[in-house]
Coordinates of C-alpha atoms and ligand atoms in Angstrom, one line a residue:
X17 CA 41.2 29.2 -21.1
X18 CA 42.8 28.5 -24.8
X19 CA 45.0 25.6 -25.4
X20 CA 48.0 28.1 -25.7
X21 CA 47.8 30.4 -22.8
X22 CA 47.4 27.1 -20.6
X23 CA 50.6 26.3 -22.4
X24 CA 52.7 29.1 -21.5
X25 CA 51.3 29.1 -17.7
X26 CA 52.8 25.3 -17.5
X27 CA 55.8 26.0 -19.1
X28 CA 56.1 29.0 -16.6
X29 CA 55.2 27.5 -13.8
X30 CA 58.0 24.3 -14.6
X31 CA 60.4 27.0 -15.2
X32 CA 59.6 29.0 -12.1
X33 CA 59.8 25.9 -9.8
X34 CA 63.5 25.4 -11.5
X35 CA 65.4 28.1 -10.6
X36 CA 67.0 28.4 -7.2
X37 CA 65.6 29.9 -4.2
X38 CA 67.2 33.6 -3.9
X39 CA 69.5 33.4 -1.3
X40 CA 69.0 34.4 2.4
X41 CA 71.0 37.7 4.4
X42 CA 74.8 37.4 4.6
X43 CA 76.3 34.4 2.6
X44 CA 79.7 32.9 3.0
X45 CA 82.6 33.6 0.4
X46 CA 84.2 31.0 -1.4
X47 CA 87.2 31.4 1.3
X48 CA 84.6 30.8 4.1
X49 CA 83.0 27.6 2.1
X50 CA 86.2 26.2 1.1
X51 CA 87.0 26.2 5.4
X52 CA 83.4 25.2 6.6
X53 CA 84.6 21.7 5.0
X54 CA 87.6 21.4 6.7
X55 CA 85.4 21.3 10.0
X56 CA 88.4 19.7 12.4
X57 CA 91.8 21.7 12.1
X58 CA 94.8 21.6 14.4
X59 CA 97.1 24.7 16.2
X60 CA 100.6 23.9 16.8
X61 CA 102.3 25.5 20.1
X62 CA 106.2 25.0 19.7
X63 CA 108.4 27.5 20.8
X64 CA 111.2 28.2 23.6
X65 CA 107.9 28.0 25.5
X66 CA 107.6 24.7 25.6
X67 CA 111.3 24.4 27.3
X68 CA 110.2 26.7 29.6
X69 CA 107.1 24.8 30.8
X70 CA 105.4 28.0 30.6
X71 CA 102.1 29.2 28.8
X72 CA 103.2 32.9 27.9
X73 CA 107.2 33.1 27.3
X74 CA 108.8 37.0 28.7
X75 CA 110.3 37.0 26.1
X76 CA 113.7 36.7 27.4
X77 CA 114.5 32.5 26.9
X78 CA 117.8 32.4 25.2
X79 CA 117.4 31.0 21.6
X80 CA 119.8 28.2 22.3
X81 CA 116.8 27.1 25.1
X82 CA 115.2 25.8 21.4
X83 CA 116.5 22.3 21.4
X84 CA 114.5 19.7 20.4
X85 CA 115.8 16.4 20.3
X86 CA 113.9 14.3 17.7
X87 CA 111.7 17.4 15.9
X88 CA 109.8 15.5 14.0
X89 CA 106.9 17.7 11.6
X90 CA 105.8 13.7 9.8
X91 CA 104.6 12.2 13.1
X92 CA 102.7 15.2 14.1
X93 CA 101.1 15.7 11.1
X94 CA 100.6 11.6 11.0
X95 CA 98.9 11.6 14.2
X96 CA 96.5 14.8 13.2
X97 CA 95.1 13.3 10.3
X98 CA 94.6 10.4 12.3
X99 CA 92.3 12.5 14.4
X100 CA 90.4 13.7 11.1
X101 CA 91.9 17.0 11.4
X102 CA 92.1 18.1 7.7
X103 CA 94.0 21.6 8.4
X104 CA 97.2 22.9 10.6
X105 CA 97.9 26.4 11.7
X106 CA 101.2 27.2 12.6
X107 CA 102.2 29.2 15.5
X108 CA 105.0 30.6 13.6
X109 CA 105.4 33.3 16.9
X110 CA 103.8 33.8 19.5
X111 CA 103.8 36.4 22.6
X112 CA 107.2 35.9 23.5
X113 CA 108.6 37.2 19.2
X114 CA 110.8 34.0 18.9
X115 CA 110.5 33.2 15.0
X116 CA 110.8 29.4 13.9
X117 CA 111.7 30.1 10.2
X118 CA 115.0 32.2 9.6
X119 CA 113.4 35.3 9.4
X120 CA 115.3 39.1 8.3
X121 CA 113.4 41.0 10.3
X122 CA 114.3 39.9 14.3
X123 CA 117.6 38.1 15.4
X124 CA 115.0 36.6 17.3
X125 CA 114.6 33.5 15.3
X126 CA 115.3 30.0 14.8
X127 CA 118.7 30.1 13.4
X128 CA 120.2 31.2 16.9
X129 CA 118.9 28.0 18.4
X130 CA 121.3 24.6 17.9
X131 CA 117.8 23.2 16.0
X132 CA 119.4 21.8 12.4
X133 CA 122.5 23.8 13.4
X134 CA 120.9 27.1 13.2
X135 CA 120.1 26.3 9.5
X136 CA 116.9 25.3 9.9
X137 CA 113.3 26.3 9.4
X138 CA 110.5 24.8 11.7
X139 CA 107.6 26.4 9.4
X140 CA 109.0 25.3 6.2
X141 CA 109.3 21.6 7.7
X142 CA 105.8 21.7 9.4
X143 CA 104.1 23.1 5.5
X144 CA 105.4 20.2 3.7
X145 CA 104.6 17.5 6.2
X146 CA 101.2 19.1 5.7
X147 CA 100.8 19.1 2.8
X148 CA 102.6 15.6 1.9
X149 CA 99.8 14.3 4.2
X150 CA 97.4 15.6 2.5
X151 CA 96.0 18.7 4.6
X152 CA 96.0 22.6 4.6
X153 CA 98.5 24.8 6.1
X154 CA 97.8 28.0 7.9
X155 CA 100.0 30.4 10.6
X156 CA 99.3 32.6 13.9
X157 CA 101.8 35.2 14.0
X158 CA 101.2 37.1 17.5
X159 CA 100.8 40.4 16.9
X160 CA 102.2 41.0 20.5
X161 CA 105.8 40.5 20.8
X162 CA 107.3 40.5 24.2
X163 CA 110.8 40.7 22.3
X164 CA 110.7 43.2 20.3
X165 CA 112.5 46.1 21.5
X166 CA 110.3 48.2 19.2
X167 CA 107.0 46.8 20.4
X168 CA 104.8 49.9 21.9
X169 CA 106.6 52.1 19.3
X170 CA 105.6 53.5 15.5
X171 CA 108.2 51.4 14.3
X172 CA 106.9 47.9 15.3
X173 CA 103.7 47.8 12.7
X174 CA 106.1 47.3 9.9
X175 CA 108.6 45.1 11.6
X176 CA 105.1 42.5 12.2
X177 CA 103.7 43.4 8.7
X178 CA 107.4 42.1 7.0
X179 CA 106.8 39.1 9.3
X180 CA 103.6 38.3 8.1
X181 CA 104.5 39.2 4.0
X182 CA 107.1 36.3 4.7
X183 CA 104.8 33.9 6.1
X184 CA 102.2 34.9 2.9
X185 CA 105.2 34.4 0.3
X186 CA 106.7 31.3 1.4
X187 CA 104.6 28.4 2.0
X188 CA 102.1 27.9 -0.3
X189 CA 98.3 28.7 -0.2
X190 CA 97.3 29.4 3.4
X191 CA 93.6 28.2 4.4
X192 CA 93.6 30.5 7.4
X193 CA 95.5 33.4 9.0
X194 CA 95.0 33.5 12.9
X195 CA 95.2 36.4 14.7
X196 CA 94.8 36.6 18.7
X197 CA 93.6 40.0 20.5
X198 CA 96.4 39.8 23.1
X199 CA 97.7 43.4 23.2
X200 CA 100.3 44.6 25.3
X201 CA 101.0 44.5 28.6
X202 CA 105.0 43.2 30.5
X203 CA 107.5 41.9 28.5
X204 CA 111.4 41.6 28.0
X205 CA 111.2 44.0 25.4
X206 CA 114.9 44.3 24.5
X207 CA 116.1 44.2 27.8
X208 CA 114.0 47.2 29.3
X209 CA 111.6 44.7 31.3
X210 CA 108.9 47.3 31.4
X211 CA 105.1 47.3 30.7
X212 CA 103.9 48.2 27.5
X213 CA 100.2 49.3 26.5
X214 CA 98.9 50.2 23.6
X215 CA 96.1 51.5 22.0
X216 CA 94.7 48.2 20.1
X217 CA 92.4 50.3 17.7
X218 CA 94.8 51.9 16.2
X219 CA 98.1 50.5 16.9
X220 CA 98.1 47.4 14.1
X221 CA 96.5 49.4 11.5
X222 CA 94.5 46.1 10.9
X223 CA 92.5 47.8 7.5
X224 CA 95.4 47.8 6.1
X225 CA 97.2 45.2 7.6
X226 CA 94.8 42.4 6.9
X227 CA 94.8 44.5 3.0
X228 CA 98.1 42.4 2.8
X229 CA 96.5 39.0 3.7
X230 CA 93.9 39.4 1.4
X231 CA 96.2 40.8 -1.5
X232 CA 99.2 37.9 -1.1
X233 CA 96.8 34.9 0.4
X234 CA 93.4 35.8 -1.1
X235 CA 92.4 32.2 0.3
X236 CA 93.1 33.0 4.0
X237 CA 90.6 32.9 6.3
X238 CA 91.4 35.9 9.1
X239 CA 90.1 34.6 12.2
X240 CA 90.5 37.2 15.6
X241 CA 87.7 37.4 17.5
X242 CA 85.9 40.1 15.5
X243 CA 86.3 38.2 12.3
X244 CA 86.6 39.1 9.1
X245 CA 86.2 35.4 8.0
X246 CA 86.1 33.3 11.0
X247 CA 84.8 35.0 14.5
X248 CA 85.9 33.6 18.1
X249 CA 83.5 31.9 19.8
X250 CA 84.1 33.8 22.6
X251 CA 85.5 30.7 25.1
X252 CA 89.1 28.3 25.0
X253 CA 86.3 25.3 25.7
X254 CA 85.6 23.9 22.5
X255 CA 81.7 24.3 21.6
X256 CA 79.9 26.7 20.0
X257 CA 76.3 28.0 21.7
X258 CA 73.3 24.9 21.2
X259 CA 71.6 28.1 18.8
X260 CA 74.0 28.9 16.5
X261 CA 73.9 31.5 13.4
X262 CA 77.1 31.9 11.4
X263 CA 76.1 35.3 10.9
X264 CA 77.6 38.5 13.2
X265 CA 78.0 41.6 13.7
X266 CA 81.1 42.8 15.7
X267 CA 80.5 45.4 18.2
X268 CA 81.8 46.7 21.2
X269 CA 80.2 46.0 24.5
X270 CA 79.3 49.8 24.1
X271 CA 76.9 48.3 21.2
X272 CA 78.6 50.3 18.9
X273 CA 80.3 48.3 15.9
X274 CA 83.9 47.8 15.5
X275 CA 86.3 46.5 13.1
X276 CA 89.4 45.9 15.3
X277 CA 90.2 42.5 17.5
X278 CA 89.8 42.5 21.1
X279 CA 86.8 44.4 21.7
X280 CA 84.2 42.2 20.7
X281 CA 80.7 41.6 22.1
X282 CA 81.8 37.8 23.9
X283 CA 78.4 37.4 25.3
X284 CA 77.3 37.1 21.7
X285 CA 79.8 35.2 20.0
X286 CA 79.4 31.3 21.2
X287 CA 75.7 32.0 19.7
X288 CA 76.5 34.6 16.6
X289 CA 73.7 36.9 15.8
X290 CA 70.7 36.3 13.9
X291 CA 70.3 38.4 10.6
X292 CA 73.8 39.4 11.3
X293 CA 75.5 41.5 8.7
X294 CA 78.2 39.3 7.8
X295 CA 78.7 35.6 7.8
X296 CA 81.3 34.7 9.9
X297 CA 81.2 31.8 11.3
X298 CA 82.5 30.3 14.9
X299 CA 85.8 28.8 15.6
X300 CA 85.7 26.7 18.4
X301 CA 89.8 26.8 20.0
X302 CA 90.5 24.4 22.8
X303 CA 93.8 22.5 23.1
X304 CA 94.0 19.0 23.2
X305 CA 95.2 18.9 26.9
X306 CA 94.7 21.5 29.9
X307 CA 97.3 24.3 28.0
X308 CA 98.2 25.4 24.6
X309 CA 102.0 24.7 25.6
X310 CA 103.5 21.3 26.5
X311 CA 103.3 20.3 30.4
X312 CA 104.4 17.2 31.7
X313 CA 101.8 16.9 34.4
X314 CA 99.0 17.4 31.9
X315 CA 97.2 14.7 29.9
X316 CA 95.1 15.1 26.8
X317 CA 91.5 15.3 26.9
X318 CA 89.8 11.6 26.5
X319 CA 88.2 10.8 23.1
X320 CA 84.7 10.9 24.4
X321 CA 85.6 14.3 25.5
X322 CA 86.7 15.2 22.1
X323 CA 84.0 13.4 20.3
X324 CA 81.4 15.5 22.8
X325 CA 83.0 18.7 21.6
X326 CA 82.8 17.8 17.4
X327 CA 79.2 17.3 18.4
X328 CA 78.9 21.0 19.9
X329 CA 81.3 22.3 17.6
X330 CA 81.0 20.8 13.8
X331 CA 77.9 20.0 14.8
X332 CA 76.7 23.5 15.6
X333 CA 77.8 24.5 12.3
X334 CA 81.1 25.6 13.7
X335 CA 84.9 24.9 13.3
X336 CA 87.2 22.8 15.9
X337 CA 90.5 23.8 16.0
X338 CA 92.5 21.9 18.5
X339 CA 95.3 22.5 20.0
X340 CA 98.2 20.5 19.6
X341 CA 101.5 20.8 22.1
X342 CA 104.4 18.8 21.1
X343 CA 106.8 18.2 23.9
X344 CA 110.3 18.8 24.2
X345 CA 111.6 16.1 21.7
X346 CA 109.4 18.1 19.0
X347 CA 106.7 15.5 18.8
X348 CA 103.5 14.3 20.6
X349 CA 103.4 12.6 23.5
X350 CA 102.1 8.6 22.8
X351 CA 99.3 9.6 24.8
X352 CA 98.2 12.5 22.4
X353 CA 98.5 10.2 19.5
X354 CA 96.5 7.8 21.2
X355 CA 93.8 10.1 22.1
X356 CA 93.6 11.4 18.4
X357 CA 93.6 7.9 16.8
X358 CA 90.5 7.0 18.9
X359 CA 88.7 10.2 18.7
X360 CA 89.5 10.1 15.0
X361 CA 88.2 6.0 14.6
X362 CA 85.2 7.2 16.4
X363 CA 84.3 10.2 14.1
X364 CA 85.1 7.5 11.1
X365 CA 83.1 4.8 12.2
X366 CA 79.9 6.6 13.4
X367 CA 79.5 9.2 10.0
X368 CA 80.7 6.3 7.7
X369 CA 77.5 5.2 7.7
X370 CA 74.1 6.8 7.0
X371 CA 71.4 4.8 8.5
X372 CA 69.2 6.7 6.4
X373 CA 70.7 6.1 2.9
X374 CA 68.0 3.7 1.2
X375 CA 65.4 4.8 2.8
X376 CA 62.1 6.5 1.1
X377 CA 61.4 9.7 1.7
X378 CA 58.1 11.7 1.6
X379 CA 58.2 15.6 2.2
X380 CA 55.1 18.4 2.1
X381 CA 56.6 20.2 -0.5
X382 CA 58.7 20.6 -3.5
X383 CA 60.7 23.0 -5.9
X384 CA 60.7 20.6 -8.5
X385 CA 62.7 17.7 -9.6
X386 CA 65.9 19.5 -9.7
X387 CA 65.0 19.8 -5.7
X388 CA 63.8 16.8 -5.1
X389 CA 63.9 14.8 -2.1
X390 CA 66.7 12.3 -3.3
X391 CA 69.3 15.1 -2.9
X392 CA 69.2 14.8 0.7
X393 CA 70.4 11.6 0.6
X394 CA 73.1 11.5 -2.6
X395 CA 76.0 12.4 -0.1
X396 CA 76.5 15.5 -2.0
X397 CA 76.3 18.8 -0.2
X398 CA 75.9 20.6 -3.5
X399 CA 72.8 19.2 -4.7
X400 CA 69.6 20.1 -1.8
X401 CA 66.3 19.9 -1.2
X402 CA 64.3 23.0 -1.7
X403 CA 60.2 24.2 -1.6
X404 CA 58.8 27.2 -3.5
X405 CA 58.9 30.2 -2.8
X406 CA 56.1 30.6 -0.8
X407 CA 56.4 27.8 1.3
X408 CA 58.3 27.9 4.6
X409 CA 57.3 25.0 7.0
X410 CA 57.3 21.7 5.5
X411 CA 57.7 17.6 7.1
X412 CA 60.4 15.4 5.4
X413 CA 59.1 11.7 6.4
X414 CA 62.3 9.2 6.7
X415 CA 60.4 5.4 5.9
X416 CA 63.3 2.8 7.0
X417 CA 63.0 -0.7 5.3
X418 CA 63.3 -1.9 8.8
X419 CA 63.7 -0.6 12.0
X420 CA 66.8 0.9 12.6
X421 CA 68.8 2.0 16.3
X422 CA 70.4 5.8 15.9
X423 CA 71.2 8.0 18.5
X424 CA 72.5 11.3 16.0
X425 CA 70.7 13.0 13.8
X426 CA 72.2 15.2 11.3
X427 CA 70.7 18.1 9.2
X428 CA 72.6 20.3 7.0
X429 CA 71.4 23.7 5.1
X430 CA 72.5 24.4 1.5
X431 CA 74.8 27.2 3.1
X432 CA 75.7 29.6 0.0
X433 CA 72.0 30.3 0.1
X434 CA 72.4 31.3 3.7
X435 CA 71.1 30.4 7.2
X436 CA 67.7 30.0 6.5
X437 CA 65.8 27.7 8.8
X438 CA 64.8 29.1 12.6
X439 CA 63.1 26.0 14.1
X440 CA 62.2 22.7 13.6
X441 CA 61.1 19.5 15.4
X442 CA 61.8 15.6 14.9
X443 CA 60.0 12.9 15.8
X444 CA 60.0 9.1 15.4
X445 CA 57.5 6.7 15.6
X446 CA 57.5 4.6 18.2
X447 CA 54.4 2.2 19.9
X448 CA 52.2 3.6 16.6
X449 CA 52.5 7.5 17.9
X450 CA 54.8 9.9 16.8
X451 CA 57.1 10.5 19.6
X452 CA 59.0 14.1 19.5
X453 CA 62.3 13.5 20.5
X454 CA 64.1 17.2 19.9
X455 CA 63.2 20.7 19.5
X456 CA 65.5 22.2 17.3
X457 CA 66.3 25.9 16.2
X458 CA 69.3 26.9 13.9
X459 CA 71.2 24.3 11.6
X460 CA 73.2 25.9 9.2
X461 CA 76.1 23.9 7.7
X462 CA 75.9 20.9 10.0
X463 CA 73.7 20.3 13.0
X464 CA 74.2 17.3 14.7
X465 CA 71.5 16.5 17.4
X466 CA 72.5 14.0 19.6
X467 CA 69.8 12.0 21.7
X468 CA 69.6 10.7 25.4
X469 CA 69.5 7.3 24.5
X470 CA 69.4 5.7 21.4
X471 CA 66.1 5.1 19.6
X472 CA 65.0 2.1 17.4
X473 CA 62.2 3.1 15.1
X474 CA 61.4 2.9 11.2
X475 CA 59.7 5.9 10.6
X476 CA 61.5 9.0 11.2
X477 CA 59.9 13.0 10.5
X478 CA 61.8 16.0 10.6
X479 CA 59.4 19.0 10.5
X480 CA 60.7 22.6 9.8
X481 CA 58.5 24.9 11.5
X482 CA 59.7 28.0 11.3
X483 CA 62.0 29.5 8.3
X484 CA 61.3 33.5 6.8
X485 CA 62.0 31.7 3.7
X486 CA 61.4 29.0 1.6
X487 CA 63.7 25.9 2.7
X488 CA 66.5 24.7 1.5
X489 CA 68.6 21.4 3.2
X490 CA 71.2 19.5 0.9
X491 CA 71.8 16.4 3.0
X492 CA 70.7 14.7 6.2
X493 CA 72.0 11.3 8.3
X494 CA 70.9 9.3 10.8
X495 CA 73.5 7.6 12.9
X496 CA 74.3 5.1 15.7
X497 CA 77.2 6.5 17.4
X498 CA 80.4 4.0 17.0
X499 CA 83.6 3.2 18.9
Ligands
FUL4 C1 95.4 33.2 22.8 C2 96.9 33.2 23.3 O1 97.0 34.2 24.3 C3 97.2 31.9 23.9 O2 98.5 31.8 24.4 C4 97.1 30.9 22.8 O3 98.0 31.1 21.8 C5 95.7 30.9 22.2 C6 95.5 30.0 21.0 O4 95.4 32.2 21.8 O5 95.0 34.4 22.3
CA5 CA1 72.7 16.5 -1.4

């Protein structure tokens, strides 16, 4: 070959291996990004409810039943970022239509309750405590209002619609907008104490509904159990499925596709759907004790409980969003805050430290030096590991300076490329044999995989086996689970 034509092919080839990988199926929006790191995220239940000792109000508690004694949006807030929870929702109404910021369009609202002498305004308090502390706000406003004397009529749509332009205009930069499939059913409705049904596919106009969120709060993630940004995961238990794609498609159980809440197909949703058409992601909902709502005979969930479910939630590349149920002086119970402190400590102290962070690593394959393997382990989920094009199984060989004792392992996919890798395996080496210790399938933006029992080893090899395209994995961790 001549000098120059050799030339050109090198400089080619070192060009080629430069650019980025081209990205896999559905990808996630800078709205969806921007929530997969908030990974732990609270949902506040406060409302005549809550004096009630009930789960779903009628609708008929008299505002003045609204009467905390020592409301208190700091200590909350306090005691959720103590938990790591990085994000609160809201509920700024739920099911029963009581309003906790002075709203104009029902009398149902806070300032007919004695709270701040009628002049005050519970979501107002709740989005600066948040965001004094450092987190992000969102709000669930029920769609279902067991109120509302209009509800079942063609005049409710705009009556919720105002409600939910108020919520947008007010406070701030929402992260997420939550929306719940409940649809109808008894209620106080104005005093007629009837049953209502309607027709959910039609009845909230959600095209155009959800045409406001994005136009006023272009940040929101909508979350229902359809989607758009954030999908159900299809249980109130806290974990996503062990396989988990971010990608979906909604459909009805018919199998044909919809676009409306409360018709989705469940069976699919703790697991999402491989080469789904959209990402959206899984939210994991569970409340912090038994109900959503305050009850006095209820305790909170123990911090191993909670840790176990971060572990099948975050760490199936999912959200947790955790209930939170202040009681009736308007703050958490000491037993709440307790449990969230610990859980919170134990989160801190086990992921504060990557067992993995000096050591060498050997893998099969490489992109280049822009994707080489020292961006797995340079904390940074921006920078990743990639192979060319053509390669898609490859080994990444952890070598410990000594012998280390981890019991999580955690993996993590350069996610605005999309969800790429299908199966892998890890082994350690243990007795002079490699020693498989987990048979993996999706990862996605975290997977946490956590052993049996804990394993001491220097020599550590994660191989990807299975992946329709080349690979792409920004960070990964070992870790030795901490109290
Ligand atoms: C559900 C509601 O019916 C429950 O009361 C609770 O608000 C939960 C978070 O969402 O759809
Ligand atoms: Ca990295």
């Amino acid at each position: 070959m001549r000098p120059l034509l050799i030339l050109f092919l090198l400089i080619t080839t070192a060009v080629y291996a430069q650019t980025p990988p081209k990205p896999y199926g559905a990808l996630p929006t800078k709205r969806q990004l921007a929530w997969h790191d908030i990974e732990v995220y609270g949902l506040i239940h406060f409302t005549p409810t809550t004096f009630e000792n009930k789960e779903w109000g009628f609708g008929d508690a008299d505002p003045k039943t609204f009467n905390p004694t020592a409301f208190n949006a700091d200590q909350i807030v306090k005691a959720a970022k103590a938990g790591g929870l990085r994000g609160i929702i809201l509920v700024a109404k739920h099911h029963d239509g009581f309003a906790l910021w002075p709203t104009k369009t029902t009398s149902y609202n806070i300032s007919k309750s004695p709270f701040r002498s009628g002049k005050g305004n519970l979501v107002k308090e709740v989005e600066q405590a948040v965001r004094k502390n450092g987190l992000k706000f969102g709000v669930y406003c029920s769609p279902w209002d067991r109120n509302n004397a209009l509800y079942g009529t063609d005049k409710y749509l705009a009556i919720y619609q105002a409600q939910l332009k108020e919520l947008y205009s007010n406070y701030g930069q929402l992260f997420m907008s939550w929306h719940d499939g409940a649809n109808g059913g008894d209620g106080y409705y104005g005093g007629a104490k009837e049953k209502r049904s309607i027709d959910n596919t039609t009845y909230y106009d959600w095209n155009n509904t959800w045409g406001i969120t994005r136009k006023i709060q272009p940040m929101a993630n909508i979350f229902s159990d359809i989607g758009l940004d954030i999908r159900w995961v299809g249980n109130e238990d806290g974990h996503a499925a062990e396989t988990s794609w971010a990608t979906f498609t909604p459909m009805a159980p018919d199998g044909k596709n919809v676009a409306v809440p409360g018709q989705a197909n469940y069976p699919q949703s703790p697991e999402g759907i491989r080469n789904g058409k959209f990402w959206m992601p899984a939210e994991c909902d569970v409340p912090l004790r038994k109900g959503w709502f305050y009850h006095p005979t209820e305790k909170p969930k123990t911090p191993e409980t909670l840790f176990d479910l971060y572990l099948k939630s975050v760490g199936r590349g999912a959200g947790l969003d955790l209930g939170l149920a202040p009681d009736k002086s308007g703050q958490l119970h000491a037993d709440d805050v307790a449990a969230l402190k610990t859980f919170g400590d134990m989160v801190k102290h086990t992921f504060t430290n990557n067992l993995a962070k000096n050591a060498k690593l050997k893998v099969s394959n490489t992109r280049g030096a822009k994707y080489s393997a020292n961006t797995l382990l340079d904390n940074n989920k921006n920078t990743y590991w990639a192979t060319q094009d053509d390669v898609h199984e490859a080994t990444i060989t952890i070598s410990l300076a000594a012998a280390k004792t981890f019991d999580i392992i955690s993996l993590q996919e350069y996610i605005p490329l999309g969800q790429r890798v299908e199966t892998y395996t890890i082994e350690v080496f243990e007795n002079n044999t490699w020693k498989k210790v987990y048979d993996g399938t999706s990862i996605g933006a975290k997977r946490l995989i956590k052993l049996d029992a804990p394993v001491t080893t220097n020599k550590v090899k994660i191989s990807i086996t299975q992946s329709p395209v080349c690979i792409t994995l920004s960070e990964i961790g070992l870790y030795k689970k901490t109290n």
